[in-house]
Short mmCIF file of C-alpha atoms in Angstrom, two decimals:
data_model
loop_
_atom_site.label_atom_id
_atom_site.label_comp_id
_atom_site.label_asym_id
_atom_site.label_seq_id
_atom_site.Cartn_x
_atom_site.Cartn_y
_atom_site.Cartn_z
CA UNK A 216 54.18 67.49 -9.01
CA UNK A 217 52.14 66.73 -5.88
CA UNK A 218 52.28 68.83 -2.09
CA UNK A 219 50.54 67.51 0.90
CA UNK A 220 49.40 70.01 3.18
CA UNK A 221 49.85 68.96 6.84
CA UNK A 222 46.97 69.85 9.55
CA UNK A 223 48.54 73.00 10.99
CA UNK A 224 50.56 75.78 9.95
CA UNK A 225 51.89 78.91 11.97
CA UNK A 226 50.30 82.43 11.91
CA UNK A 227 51.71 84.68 14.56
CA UNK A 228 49.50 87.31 15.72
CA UNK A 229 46.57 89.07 13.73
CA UNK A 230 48.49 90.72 11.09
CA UNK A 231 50.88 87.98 10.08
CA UNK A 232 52.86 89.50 6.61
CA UNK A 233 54.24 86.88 3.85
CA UNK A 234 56.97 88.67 1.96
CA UNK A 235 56.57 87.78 -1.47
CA UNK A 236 53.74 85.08 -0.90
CA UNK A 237 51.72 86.00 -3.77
CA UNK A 238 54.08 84.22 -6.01
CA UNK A 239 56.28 81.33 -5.50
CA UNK A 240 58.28 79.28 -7.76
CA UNK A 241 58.61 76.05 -8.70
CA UNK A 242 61.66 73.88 -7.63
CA UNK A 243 61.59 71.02 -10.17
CA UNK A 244 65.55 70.06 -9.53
CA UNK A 245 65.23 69.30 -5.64
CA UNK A 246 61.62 68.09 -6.01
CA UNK A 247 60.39 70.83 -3.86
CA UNK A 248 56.78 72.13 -4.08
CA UNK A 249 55.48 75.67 -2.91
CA UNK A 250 52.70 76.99 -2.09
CA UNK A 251 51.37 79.75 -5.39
CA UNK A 252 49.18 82.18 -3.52
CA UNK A 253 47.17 84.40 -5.60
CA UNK A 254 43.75 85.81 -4.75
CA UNK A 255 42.16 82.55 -2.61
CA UNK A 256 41.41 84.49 0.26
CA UNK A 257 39.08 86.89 -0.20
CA UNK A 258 38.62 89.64 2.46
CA UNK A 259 41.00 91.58 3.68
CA UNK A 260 43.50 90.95 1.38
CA UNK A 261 46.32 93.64 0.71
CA UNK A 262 48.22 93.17 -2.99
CA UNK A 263 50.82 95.82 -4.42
CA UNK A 264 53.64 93.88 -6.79
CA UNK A 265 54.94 91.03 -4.93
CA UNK A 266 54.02 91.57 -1.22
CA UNK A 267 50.48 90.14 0.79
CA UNK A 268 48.70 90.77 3.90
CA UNK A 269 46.26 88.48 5.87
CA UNK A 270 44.46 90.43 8.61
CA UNK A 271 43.58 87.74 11.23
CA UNK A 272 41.65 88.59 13.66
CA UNK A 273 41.77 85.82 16.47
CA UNK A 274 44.40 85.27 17.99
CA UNK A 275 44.65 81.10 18.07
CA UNK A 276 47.67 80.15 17.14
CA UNK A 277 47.18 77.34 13.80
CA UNK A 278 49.93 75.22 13.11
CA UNK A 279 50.81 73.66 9.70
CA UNK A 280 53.18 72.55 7.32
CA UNK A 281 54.11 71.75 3.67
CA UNK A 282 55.50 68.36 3.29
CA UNK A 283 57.02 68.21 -0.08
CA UNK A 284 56.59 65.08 -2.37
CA UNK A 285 59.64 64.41 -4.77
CA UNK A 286 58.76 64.06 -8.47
CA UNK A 287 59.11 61.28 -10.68
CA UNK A 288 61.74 61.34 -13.49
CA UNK A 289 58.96 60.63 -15.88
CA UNK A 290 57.34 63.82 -14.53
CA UNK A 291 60.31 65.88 -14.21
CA UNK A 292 60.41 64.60 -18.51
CA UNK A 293 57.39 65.66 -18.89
CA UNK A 294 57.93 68.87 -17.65
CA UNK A 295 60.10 69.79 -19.35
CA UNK A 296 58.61 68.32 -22.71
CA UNK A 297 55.56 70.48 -21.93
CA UNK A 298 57.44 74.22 -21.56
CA UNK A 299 59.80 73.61 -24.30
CA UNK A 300 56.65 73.02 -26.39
CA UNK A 301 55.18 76.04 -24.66
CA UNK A 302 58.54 78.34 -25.45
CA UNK A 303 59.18 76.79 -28.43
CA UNK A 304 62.36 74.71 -27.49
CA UNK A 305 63.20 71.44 -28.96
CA UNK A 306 64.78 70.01 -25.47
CA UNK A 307 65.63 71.82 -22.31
CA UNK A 308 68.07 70.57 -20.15
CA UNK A 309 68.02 68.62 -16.92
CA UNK A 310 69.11 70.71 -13.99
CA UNK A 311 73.18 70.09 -14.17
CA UNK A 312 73.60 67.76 -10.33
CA UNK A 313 75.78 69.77 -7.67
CA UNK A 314 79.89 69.53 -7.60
CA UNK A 315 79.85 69.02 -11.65
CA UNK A 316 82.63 71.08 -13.01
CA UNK A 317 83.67 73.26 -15.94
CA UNK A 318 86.86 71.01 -15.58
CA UNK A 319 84.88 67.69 -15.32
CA UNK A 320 83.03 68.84 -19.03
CA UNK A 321 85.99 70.29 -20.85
CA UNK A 322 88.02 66.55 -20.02
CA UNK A 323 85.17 65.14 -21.79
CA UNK A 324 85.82 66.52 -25.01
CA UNK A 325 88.27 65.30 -27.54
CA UNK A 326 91.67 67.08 -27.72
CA UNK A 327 91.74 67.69 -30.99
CA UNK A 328 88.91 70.20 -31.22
CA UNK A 329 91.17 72.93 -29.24
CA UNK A 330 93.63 72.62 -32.64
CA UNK A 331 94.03 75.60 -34.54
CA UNK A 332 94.29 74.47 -38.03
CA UNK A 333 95.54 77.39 -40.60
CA UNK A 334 94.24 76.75 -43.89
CA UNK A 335 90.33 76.22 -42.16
CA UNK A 336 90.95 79.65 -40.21
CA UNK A 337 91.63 81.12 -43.65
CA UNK A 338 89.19 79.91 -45.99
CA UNK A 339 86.79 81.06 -42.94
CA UNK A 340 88.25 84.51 -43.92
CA UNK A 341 87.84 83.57 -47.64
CA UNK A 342 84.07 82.76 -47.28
CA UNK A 343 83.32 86.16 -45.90
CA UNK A 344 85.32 88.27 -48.15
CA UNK A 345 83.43 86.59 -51.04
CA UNK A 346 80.10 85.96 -49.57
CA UNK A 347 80.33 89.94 -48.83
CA UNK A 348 81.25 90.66 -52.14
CA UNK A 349 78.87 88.85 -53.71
CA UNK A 350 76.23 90.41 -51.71
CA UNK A 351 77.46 93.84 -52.64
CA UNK A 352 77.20 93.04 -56.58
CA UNK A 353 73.46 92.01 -55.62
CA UNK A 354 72.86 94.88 -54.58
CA UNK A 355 74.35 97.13 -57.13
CA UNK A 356 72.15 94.84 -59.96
CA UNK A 357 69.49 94.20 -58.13
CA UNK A 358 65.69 95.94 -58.96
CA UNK A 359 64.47 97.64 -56.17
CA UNK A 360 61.92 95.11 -54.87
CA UNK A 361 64.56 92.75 -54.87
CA UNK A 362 66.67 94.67 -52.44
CA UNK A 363 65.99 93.16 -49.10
CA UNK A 364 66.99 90.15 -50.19
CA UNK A 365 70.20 91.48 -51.17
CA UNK A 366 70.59 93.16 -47.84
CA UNK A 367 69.56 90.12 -45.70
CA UNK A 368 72.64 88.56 -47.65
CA UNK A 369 75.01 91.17 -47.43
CA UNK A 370 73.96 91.86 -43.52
CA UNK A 371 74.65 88.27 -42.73
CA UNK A 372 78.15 88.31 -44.88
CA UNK A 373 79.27 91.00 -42.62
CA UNK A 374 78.41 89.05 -39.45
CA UNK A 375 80.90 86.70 -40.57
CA UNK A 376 83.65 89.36 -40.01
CA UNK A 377 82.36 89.11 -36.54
CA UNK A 378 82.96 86.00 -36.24
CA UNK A 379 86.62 86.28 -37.49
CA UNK A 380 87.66 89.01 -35.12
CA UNK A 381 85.22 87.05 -32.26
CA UNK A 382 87.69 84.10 -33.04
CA UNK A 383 91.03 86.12 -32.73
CA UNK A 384 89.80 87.62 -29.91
CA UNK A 385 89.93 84.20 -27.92
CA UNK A 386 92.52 83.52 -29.25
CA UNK A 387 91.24 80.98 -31.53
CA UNK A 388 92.01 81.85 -35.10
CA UNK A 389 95.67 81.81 -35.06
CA UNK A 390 99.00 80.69 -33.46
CA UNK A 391 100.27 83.75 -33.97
CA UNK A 392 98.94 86.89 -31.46
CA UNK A 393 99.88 89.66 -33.95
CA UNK A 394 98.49 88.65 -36.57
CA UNK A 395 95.22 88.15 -34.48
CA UNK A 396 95.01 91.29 -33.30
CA UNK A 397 95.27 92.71 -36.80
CA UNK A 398 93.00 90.74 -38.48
CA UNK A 399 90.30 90.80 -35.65
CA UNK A 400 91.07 94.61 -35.80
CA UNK A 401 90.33 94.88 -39.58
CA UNK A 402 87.85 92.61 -39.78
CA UNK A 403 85.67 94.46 -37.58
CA UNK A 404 86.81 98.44 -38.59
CA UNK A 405 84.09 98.00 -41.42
CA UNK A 406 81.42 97.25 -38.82
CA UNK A 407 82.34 100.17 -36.29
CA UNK A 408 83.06 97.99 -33.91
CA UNK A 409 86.32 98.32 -32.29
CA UNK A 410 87.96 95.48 -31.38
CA UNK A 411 89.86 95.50 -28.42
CA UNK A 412 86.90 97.62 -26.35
CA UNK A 413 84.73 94.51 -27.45
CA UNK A 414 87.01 92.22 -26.74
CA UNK A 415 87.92 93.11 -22.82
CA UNK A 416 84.21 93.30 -21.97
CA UNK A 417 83.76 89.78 -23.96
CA UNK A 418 85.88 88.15 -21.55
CA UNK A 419 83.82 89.51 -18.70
CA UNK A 420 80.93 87.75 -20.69
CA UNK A 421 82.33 85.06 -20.80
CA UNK A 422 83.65 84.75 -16.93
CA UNK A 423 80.41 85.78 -15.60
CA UNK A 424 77.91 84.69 -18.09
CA UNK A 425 74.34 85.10 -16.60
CA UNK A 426 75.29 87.08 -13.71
CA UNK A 427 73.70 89.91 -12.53
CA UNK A 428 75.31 93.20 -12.81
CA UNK A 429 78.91 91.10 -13.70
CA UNK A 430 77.50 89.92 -17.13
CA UNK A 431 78.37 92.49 -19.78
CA UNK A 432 75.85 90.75 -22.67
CA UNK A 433 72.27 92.01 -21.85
CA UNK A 434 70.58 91.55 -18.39
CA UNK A 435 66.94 91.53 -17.73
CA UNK A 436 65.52 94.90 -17.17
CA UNK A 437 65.70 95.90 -13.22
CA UNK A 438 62.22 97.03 -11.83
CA UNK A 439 63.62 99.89 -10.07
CA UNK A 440 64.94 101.37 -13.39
CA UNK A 441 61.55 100.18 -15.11
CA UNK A 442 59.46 102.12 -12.51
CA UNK A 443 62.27 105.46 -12.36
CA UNK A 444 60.62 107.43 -15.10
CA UNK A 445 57.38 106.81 -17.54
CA UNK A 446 59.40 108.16 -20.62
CA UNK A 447 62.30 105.54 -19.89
CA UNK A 448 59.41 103.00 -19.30
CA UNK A 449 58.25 103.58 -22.68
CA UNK A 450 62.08 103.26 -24.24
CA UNK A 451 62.34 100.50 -22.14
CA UNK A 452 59.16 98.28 -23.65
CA UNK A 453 60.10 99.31 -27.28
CA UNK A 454 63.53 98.30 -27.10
CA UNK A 455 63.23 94.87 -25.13
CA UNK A 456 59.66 94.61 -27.39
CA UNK A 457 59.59 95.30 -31.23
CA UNK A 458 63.05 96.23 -31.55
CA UNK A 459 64.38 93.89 -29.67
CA UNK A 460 66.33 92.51 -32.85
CA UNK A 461 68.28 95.24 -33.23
CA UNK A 462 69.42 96.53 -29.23
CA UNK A 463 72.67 95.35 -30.11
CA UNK A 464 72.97 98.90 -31.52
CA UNK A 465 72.15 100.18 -27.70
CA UNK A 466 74.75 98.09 -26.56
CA UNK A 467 77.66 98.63 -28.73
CA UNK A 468 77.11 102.97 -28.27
CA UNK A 469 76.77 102.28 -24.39
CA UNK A 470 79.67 99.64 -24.16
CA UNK A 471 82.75 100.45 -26.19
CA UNK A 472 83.12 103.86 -26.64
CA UNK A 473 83.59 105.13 -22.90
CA UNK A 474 87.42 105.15 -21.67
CA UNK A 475 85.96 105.44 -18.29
CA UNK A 476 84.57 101.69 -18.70
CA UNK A 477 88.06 99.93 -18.91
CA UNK A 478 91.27 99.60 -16.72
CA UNK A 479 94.12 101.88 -16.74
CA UNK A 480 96.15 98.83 -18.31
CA UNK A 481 93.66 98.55 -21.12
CA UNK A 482 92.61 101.95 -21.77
CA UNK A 483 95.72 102.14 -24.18
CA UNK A 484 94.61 99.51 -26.36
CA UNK A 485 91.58 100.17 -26.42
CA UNK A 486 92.67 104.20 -28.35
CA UNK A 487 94.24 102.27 -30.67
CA UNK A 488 90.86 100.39 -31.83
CA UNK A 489 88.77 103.57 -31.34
CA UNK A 490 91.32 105.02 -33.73
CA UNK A 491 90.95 102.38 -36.47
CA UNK A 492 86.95 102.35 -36.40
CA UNK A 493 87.37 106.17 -36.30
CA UNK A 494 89.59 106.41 -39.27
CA UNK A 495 87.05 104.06 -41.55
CA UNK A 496 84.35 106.17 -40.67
CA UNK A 497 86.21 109.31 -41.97
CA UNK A 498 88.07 107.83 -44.85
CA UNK A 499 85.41 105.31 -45.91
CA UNK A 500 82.43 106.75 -45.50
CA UNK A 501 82.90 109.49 -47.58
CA UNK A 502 84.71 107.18 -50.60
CA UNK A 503 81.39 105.47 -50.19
CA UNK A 504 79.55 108.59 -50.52
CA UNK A 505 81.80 110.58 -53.53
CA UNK A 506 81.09 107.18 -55.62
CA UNK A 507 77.62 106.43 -54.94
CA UNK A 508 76.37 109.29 -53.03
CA UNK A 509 73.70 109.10 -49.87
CA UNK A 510 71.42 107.05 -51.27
CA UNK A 511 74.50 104.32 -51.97
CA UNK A 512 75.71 104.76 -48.34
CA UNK A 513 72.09 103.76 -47.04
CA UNK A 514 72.15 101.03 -49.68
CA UNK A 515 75.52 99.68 -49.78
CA UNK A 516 76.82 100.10 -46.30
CA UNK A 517 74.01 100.73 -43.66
CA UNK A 518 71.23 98.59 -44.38
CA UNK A 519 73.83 95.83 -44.59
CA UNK A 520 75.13 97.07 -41.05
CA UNK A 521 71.26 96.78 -39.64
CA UNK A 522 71.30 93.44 -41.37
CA UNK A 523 74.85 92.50 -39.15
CA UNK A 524 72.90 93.87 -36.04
CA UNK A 525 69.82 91.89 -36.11
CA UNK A 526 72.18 88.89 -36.43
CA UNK A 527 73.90 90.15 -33.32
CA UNK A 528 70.73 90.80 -31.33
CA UNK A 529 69.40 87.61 -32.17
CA UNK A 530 71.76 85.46 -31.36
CA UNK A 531 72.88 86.88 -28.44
CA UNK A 532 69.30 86.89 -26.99
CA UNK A 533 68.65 83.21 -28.36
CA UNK A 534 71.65 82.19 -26.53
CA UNK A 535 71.25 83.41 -23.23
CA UNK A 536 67.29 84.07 -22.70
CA UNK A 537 64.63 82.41 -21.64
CA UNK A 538 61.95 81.75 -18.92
CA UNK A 539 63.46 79.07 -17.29
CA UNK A 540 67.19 80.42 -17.88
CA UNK A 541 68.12 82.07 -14.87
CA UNK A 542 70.24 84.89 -14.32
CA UNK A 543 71.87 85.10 -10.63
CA UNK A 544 73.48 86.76 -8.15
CA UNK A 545 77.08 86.40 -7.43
CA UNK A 546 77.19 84.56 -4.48
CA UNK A 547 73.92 82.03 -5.95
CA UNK A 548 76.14 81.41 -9.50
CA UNK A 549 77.69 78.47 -10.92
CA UNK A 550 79.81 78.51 -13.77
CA UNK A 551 79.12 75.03 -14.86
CA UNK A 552 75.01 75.50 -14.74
CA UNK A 553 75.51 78.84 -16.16
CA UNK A 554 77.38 78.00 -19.54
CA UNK A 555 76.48 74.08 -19.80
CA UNK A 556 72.75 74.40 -18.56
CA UNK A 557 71.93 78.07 -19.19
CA UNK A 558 73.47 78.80 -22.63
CA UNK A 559 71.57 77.72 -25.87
CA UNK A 560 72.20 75.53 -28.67
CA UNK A 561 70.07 76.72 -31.32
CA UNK A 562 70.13 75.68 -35.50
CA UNK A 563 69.27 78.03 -38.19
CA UNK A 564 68.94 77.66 -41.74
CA UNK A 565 71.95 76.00 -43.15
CA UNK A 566 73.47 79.12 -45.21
CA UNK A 567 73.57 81.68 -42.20
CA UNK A 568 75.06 78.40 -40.56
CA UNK A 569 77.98 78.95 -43.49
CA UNK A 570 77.93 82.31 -43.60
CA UNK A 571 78.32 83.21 -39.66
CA UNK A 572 80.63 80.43 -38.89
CA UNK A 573 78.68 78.61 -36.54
CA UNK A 574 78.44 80.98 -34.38
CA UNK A 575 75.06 79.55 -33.39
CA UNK A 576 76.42 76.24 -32.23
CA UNK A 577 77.31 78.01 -28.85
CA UNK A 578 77.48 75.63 -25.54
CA UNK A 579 81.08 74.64 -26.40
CA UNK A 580 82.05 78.17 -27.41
CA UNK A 581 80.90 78.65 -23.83
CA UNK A 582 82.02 75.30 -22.21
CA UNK A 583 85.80 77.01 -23.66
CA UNK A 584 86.05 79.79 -25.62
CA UNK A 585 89.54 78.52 -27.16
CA UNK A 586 87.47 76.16 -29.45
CA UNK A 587 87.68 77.73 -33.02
CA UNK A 588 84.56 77.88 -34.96
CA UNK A 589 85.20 75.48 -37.32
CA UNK A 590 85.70 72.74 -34.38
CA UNK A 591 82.31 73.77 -32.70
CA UNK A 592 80.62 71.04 -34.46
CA UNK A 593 82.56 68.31 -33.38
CA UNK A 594 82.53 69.54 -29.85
CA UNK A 595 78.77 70.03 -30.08
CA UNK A 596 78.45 66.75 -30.74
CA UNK A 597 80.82 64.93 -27.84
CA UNK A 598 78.67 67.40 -25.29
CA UNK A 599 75.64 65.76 -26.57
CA UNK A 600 76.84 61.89 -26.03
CA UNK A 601 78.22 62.95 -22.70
CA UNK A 602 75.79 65.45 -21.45
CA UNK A 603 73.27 66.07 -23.85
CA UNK A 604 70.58 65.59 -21.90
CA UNK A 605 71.79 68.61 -19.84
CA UNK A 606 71.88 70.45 -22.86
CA UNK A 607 69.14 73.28 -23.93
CA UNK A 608 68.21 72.77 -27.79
CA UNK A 609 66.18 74.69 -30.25
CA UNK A 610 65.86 75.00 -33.65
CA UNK A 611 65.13 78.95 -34.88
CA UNK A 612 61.22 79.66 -35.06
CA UNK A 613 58.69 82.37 -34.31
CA UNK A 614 57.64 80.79 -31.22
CA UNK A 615 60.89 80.77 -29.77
CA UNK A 616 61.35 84.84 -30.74
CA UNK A 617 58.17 85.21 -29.63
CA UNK A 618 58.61 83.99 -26.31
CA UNK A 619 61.52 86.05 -25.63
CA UNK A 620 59.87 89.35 -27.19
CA UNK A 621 56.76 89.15 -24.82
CA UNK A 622 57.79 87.34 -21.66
CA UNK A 623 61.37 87.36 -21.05
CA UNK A 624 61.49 91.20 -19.69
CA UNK A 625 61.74 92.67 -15.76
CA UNK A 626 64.30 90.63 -13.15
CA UNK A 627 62.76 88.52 -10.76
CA UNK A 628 64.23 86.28 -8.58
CA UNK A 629 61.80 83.32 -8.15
CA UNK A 630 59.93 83.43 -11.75
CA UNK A 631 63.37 84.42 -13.34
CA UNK A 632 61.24 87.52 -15.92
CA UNK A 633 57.92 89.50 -15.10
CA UNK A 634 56.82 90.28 -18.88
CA UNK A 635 55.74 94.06 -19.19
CA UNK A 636 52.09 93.92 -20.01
CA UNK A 637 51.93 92.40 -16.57
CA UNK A 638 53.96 94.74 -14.84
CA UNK A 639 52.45 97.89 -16.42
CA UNK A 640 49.82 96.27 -18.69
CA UNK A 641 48.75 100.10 -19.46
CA UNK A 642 52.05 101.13 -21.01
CA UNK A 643 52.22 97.92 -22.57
CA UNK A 644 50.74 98.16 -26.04
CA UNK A 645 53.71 97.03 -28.31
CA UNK A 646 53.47 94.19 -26.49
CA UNK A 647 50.31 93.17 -27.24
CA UNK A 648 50.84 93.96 -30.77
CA UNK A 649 53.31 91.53 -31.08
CA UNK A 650 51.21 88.86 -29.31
CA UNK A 651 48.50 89.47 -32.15
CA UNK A 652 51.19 89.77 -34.94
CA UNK A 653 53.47 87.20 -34.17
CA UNK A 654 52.68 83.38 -35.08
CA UNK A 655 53.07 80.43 -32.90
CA UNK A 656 54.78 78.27 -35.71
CA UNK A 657 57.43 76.08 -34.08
#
């Protein structure tokens, strides 16, 4: 990217301010280039956060002006080839052109991935139920050491439940709404989850992904909540550091459980759910117990349930986060960018593939939620021959976690994320462990 700088440019008066001049961003998409200012000018300079000040002291007035230069396409490519290297993507999108809309992408696809097809939605139901099983015999044979594997199965056999009552929540699993409702309802009862709660604040998701304050998913951290109070600051860097993977937990407590969160219309339904979860937890937890005791509760039901919430962290923040995924104000959003160019396609190991459903396979989830998860594929692939290179790809790796653990933290509006260790680099210790521990492996 070049910038000419033109002979003059205006300072007015002796203490000329530039709001947020210490940092600028980048404009690849309109071939814009700004000026980064960081510490060039020596004397007199005045730095807290984002603001600068230049104490001149005569008073000629200079004149000048940046003249931007528009990129290349082969430099835009390149680009873009070098940070998803850097972030451990395998492609990141093109910025999606102006007037391109969710309409324009859905006609695109091919009809028949919007068909609900009976027999696939139940053998999806079949898969769990057995996988889950089968994970639950592991772990009632299994030795000790060999325990976390069992669990990693197990925990990922339950996410597939999930995915069943994520499907008949959209409406997606069957033709008939009753018999959605119930089996999204039961399918989720054994996770805690209840279903309608997590369904109304879903389709807020959904409507406003990757807006601020409208998204209901997980938002960058607001500075002004970062900076309220040093013991929150700590929470804060633990949860969106090393435990990260499981703030899904966070989420479901603070999201689904408060009446005062949902419409007057809704609050009925959502008693009903509460109800359900409500009545597992006192009728199964203690058959759990009376058969196997505390010891086979933490065994067969919890660490399973931490197994289904590291699924749920992950792929939520895989989808949705990164440093060049932006997350917007209202008035600044686009609902074609936001779930065509700012939602993730990312492929994992070919059994959690199986076991989850394809949840992972998640642009034309997003591009319409009414595609069941057994058509995902197909529609993956028809976005990719028609808009592909639009598309954000990854496959699952430590660089990619990585990159989300350490950098994508604290809102801000031109870099998108201010990681913690450089916002409060002296609070920031977890941080820097996980720089050391983590690899770089792509």
């Amino acid at each position: 990217m070049a910038c000419r700088l033109a002979d003059s440019v205006l300072f007015k008066g002796p203490q000329q301010r530039i709001v947020k001049g210490n940092r600028y961003a980048l404009n690849n998409s309109a071939g814009l280039c700004h000026l980064k200012l960081k510490s060039y000018v020596q004397t007199g300079i005045r730095h807290r956060h984002r603001n600068c000040s230049f104490p001149i002291r005569r008073s000629k007035t200079i004149q000048s002006m940046a003249v931007p230069v528009a990129p290349s396409p082969s430099e835009n490519a390149e680009y873009r080839k070098q940070l998803a290297e850097k972030y451990g993507f395998t492609q990141i999108g093109e910025q999606l052109p102006d007037g391109v809309t969710l309409r324009d992408v859905i006609a695109t696809l091919p009809k028949m991935v919007f068909e609900i097809d009976d027999f696939k939605a139940w053998k999806s139901v079949l898969i769990s139920v057995t996988s889950f099983a089968l994970g639950i015999f592991m772990i009632a044979k299994a030795p000790w050491y060999l325990l976390p594997l069992a669990w990693a199965w197990t925990g990922t056999a339950f996410t597939g439940f999930f995915v069943i009552g994520h499907d008949c929540a959209h409406k997606s699993f069957s033709r008939n709404k009753l018999v959605e409702d119930i089996v999204g309802t039961v399918a989720m009862m054994p996770l805690i989850y209840p279903y309608e709660p997590w369904r109304f604040k879903h389709d807020q998701h959904h409507a406003k992904t990757n807006m601020l304050y409208e998204d209901t998913a997980w938002h960058p951290v607001w500075l002004q909540e970062f900076d309220s109070s040093p013991l929150l600051r700590k929470a804060i860097i633990y949860g969106y550091g090393p435990f990260r993977t499981w703030m899904s937990i966070a989420h479901w407590l603070m999201w689904h459980f408060d009446l005062k969160k949902f419409r007057p219309n809704e609050v009925n339904r959502v008693k009903i759910s509460l109800a359900c979860v409500f009545a597992f937890m006192a009728v199964g937890w203690p058959l759990i117990i009376w058969k196997t005791g505390i010891i086979g509760w933490i065994k067969f039901w919890l660490m399973p349930w931490l197994g289904y919430h590291f699924w749920m962290s992950t792929f939520t923040m895989v989808h949705h986060t990164a440093p060049h995924i932006p997350f917007k104000y209202s008035d600044d959003w686009n609902a074609t960018q936001a779930q065509l160019n700012g939602t993730v396609h990312c492929d994992y190991p070919s059994w959690i593939e199986i076991l989850c459903h394809d949840i992972n396979v998640h642009i034309p989830h997003h591009i319409s939620p009414r595609i069941p998860s057994y058509n995902l594929r197909a529609a993956h692939e028809s976005l990719l021959e028609n808009w592909g290179k639009y598309m954000n790809l990854a496959t699952w790796n430590w660089r990619l976690m990585k990159t989300i653990m350490t950098v994508c933290h604290i809102y801000d509006k031109e870099e998108n994320y201010i990681a913690f260790d450089e916002a409060a680099p002296e609070d920031s210790q977890p941080i820097y462990v996980l720089k050391r521990l983590m690899p770089e492996l792509a």
